[in-house]
PDB file of C-alpha atoms in Angstrom:
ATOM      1  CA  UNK A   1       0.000   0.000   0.000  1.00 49.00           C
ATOM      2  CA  UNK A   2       1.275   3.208  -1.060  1.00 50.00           C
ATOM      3  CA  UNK A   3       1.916   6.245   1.376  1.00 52.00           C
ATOM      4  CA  UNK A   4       0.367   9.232   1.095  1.00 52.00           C
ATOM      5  CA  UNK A   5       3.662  11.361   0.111  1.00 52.00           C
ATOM      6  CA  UNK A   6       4.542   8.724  -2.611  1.00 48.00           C
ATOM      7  CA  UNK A   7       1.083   9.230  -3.899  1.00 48.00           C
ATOM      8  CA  UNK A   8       1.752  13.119  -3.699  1.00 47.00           C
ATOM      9  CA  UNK A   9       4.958  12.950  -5.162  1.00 47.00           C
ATOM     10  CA  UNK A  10       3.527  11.000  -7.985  1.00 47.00           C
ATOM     11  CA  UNK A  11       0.759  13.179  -8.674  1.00 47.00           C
ATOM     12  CA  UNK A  12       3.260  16.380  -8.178  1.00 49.00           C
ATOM     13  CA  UNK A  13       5.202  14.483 -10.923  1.00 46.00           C
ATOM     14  CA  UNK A  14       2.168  13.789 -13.848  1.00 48.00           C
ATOM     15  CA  UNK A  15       1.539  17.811 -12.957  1.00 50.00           C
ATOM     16  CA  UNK A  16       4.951  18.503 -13.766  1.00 49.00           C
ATOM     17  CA  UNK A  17       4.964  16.623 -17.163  1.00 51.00           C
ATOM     18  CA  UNK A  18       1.829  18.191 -18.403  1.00 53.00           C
ATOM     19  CA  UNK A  19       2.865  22.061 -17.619  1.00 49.00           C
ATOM     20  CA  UNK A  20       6.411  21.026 -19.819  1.00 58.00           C
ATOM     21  CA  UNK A  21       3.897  20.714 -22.764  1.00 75.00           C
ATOM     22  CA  UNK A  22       2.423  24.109 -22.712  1.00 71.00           C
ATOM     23  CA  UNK A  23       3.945  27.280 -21.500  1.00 72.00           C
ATOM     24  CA  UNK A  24       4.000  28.019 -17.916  1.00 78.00           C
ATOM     25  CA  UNK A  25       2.087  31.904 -17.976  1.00 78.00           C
ATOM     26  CA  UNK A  26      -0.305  30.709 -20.428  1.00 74.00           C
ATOM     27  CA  UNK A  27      -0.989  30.770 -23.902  1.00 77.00           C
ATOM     28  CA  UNK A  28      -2.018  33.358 -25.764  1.00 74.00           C
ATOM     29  CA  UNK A  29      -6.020  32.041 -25.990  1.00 77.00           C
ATOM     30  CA  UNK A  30      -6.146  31.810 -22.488  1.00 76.00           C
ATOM     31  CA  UNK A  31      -5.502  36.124 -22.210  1.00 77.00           C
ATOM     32  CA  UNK A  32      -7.892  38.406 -23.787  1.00 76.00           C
ATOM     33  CA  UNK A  33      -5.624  40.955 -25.939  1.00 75.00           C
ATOM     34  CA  UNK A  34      -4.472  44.263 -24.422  1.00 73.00           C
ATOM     35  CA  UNK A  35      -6.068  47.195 -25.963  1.00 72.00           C
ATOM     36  CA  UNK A  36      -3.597  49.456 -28.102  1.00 71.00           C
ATOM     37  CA  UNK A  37      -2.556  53.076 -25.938  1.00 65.00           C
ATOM     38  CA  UNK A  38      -3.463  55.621 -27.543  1.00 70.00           C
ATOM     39  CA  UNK A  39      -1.529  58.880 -27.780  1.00 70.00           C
ATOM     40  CA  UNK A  40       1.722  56.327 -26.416  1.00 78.00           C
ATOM     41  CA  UNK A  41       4.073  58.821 -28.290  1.00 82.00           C
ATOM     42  CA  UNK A  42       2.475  62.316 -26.374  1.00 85.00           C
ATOM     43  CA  UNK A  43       3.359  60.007 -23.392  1.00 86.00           C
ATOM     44  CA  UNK A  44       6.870  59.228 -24.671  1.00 89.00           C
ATOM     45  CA  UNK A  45       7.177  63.535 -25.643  1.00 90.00           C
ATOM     46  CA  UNK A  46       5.808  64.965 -22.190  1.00 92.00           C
ATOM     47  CA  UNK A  47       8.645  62.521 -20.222  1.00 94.00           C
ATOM     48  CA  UNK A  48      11.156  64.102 -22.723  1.00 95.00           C
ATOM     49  CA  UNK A  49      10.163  67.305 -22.469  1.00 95.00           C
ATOM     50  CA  UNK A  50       9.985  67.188 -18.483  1.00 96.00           C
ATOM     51  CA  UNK A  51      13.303  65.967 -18.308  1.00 96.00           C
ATOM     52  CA  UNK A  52      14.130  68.417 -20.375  1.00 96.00           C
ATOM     53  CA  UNK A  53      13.268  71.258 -18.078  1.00 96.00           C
ATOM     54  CA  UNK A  54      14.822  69.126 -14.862  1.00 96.00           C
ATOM     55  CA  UNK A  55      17.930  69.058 -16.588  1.00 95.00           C
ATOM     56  CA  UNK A  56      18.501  72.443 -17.529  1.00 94.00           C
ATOM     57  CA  UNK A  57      17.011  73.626 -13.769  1.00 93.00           C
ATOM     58  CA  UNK A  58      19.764  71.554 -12.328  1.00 92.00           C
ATOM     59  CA  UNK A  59      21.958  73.065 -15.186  1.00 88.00           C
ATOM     60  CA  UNK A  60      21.067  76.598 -14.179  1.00 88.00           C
ATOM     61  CA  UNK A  61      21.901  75.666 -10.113  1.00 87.00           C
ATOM     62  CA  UNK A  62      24.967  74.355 -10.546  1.00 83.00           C
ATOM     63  CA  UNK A  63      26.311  77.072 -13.069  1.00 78.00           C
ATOM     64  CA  UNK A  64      25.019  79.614  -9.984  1.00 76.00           C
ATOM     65  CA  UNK A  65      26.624  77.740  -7.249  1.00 74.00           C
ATOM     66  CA  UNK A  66      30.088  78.499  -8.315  1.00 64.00           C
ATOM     67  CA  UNK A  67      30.051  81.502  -6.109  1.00 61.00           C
ATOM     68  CA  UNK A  68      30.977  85.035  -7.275  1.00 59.00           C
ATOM     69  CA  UNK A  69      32.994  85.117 -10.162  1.00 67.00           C
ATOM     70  CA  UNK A  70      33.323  88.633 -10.432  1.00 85.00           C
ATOM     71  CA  UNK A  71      36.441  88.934  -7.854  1.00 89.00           C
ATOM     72  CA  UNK A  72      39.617  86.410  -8.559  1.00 91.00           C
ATOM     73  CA  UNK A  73      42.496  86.343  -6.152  1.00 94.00           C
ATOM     74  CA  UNK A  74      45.697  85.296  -6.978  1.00 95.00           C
ATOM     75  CA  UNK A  75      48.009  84.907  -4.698  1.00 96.00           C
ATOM     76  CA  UNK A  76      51.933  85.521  -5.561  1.00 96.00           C
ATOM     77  CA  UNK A  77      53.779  84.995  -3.159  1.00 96.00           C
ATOM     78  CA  UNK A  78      53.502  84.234   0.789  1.00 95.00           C
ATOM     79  CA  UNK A  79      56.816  83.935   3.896  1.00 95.00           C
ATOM     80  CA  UNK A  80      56.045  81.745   6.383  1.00 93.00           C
ATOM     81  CA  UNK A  81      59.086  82.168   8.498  1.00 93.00           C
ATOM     82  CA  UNK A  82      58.267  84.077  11.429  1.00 92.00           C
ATOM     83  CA  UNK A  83      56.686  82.236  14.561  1.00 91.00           C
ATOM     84  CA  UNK A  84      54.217  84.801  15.023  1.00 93.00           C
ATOM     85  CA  UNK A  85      53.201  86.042  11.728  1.00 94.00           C
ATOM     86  CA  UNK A  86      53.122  85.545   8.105  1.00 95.00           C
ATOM     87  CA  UNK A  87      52.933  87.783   4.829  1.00 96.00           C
ATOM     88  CA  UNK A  88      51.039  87.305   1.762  1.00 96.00           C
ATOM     89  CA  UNK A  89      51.298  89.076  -1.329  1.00 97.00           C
ATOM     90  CA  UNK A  90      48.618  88.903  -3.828  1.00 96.00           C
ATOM     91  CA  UNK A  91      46.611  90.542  -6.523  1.00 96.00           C
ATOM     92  CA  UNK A  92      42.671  91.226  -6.779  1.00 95.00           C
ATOM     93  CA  UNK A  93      40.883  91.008  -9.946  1.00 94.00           C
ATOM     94  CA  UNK A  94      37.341  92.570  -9.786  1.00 93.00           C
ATOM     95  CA  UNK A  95      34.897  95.357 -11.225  1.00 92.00           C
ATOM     96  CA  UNK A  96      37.010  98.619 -11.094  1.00 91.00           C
ATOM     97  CA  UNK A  97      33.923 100.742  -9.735  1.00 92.00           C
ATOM     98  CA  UNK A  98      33.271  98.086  -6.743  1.00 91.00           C
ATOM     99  CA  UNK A  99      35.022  97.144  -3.913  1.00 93.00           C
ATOM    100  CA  UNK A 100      35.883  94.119  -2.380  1.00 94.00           C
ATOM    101  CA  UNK A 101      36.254  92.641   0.760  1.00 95.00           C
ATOM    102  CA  UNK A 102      38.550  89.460   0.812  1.00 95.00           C
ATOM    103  CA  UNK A 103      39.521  87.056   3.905  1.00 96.00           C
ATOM    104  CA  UNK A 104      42.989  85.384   4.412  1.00 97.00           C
ATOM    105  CA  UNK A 105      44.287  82.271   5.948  1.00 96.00           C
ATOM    106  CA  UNK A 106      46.960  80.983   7.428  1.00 96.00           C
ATOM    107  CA  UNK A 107      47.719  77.236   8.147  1.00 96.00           C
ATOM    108  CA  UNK A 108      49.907  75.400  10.199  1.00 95.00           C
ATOM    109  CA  UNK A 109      51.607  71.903   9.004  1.00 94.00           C
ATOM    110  CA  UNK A 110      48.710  69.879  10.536  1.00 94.00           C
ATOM    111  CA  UNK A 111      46.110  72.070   8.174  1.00 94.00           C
ATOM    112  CA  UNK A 112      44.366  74.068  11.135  1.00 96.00           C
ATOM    113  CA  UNK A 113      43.883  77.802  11.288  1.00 96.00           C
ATOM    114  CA  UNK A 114      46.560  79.626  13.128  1.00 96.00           C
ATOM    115  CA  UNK A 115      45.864  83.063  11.959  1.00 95.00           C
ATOM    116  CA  UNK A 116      43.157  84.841   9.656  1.00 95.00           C
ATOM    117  CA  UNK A 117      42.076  88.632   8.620  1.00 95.00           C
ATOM    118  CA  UNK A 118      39.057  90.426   6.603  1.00 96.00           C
ATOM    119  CA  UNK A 119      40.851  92.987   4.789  1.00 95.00           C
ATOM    120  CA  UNK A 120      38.818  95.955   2.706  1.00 95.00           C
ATOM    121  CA  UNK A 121      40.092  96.111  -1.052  1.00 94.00           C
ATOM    122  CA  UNK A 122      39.069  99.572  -2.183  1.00 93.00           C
ATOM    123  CA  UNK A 123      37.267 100.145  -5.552  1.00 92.00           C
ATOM    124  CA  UNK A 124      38.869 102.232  -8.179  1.00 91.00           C
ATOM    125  CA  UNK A 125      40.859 100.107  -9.954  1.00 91.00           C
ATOM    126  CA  UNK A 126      40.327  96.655 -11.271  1.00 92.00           C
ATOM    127  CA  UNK A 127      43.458  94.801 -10.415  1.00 94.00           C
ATOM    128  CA  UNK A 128      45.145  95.555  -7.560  1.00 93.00           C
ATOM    129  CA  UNK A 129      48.481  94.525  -6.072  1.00 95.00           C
ATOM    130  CA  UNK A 130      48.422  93.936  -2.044  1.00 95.00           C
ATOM    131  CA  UNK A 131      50.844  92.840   0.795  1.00 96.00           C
ATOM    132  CA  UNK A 132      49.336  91.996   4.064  1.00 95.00           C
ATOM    133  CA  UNK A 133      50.638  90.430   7.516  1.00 95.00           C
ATOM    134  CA  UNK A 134      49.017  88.272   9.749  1.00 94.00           C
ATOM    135  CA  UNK A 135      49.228  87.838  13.352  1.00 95.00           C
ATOM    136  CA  UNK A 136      49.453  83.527  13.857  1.00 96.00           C
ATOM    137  CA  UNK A 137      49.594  81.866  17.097  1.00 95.00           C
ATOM    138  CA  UNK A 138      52.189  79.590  16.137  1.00 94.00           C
ATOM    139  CA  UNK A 139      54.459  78.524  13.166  1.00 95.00           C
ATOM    140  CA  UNK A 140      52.729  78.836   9.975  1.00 95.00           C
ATOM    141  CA  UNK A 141      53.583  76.563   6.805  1.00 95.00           C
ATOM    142  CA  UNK A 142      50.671  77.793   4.077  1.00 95.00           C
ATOM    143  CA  UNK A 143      48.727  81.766   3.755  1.00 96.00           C
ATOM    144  CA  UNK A 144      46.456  82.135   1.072  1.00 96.00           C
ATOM    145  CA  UNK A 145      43.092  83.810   0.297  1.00 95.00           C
ATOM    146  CA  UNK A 146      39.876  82.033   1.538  1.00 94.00           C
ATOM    147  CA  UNK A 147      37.567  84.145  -0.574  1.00 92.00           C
ATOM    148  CA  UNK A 148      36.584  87.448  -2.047  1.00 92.00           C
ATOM    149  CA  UNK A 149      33.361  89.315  -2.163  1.00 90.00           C
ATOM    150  CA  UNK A 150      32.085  92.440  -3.610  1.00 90.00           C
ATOM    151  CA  UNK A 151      30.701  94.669  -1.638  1.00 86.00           C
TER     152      UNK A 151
END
């Protein structure tokens, strides 16, 4: 007398042998057909054209985020050498009818801030030539301009 999980497995198996005759979702008799979208290429535009507009938006952000790129400073040349101050030299580039104001740094070898100053550049001419010393609280190794900003 068979036991009930041999007579499972056998009728598991005849299952198994008719579903490798036909396909396994179906045929296509046994689905009624989808009806044809209309207008499937106004979808296909309106994704494009939304896209489109999210692109150049993030386009337009990232073009603004660069900061102001009216005032370039360039820095020429700076002497660390002194344990309690440093000297930059550097030139502003800006809008000779604006000023600026433009902030400087000073670093020691473990890249934190030993010294810093705001200093006003004056409008009237549109490149402009400057020397400044900062006060540090230790040895600095690096001075160079953080940013500059018309006013």
């Amino acid at each position: 007398m068979p036991s009930d999980k041999a007579a499972a497995g056998a009728a598991t198996g005849a299952d198994a042998g008719a579903a490798g005759e036909r396909p396994i979702l179906g045929t296509p008799e046994e689905f009624p057909p989808r009806p044809r979208l209309r207008g499937g290429f106004l979808v296909y535009l309106v994704i494009a054209l939304v896209v489109a507009v999210l692109a150049g938006g993030w386009g337009y952000v990232m073009l603004t985020a660069t900061g102001n790129p009216l005032v370039r400073p360039q820095v020429i040349t700076f002497d660390a050498s002194a344990a309690d101050s440093a000297e930059i030299t550097f030139t502003v580039h800006k809008p000779a009818d604006r000023a600026a104001t433009c902030r400087l740094r000073a670093l020691d070898t473990g890249h934190a801030e030993v010294g810093s100053r705001v200093i006003d550049v004056p409008a009237g001419k549109a490149e402009l030539t400057l020397k400044e010393r900062l006060k540090t609280t230790s040895q600095a190794t690096a001075v160079y301009v953080d940013y500059c900003d018309l006013v």
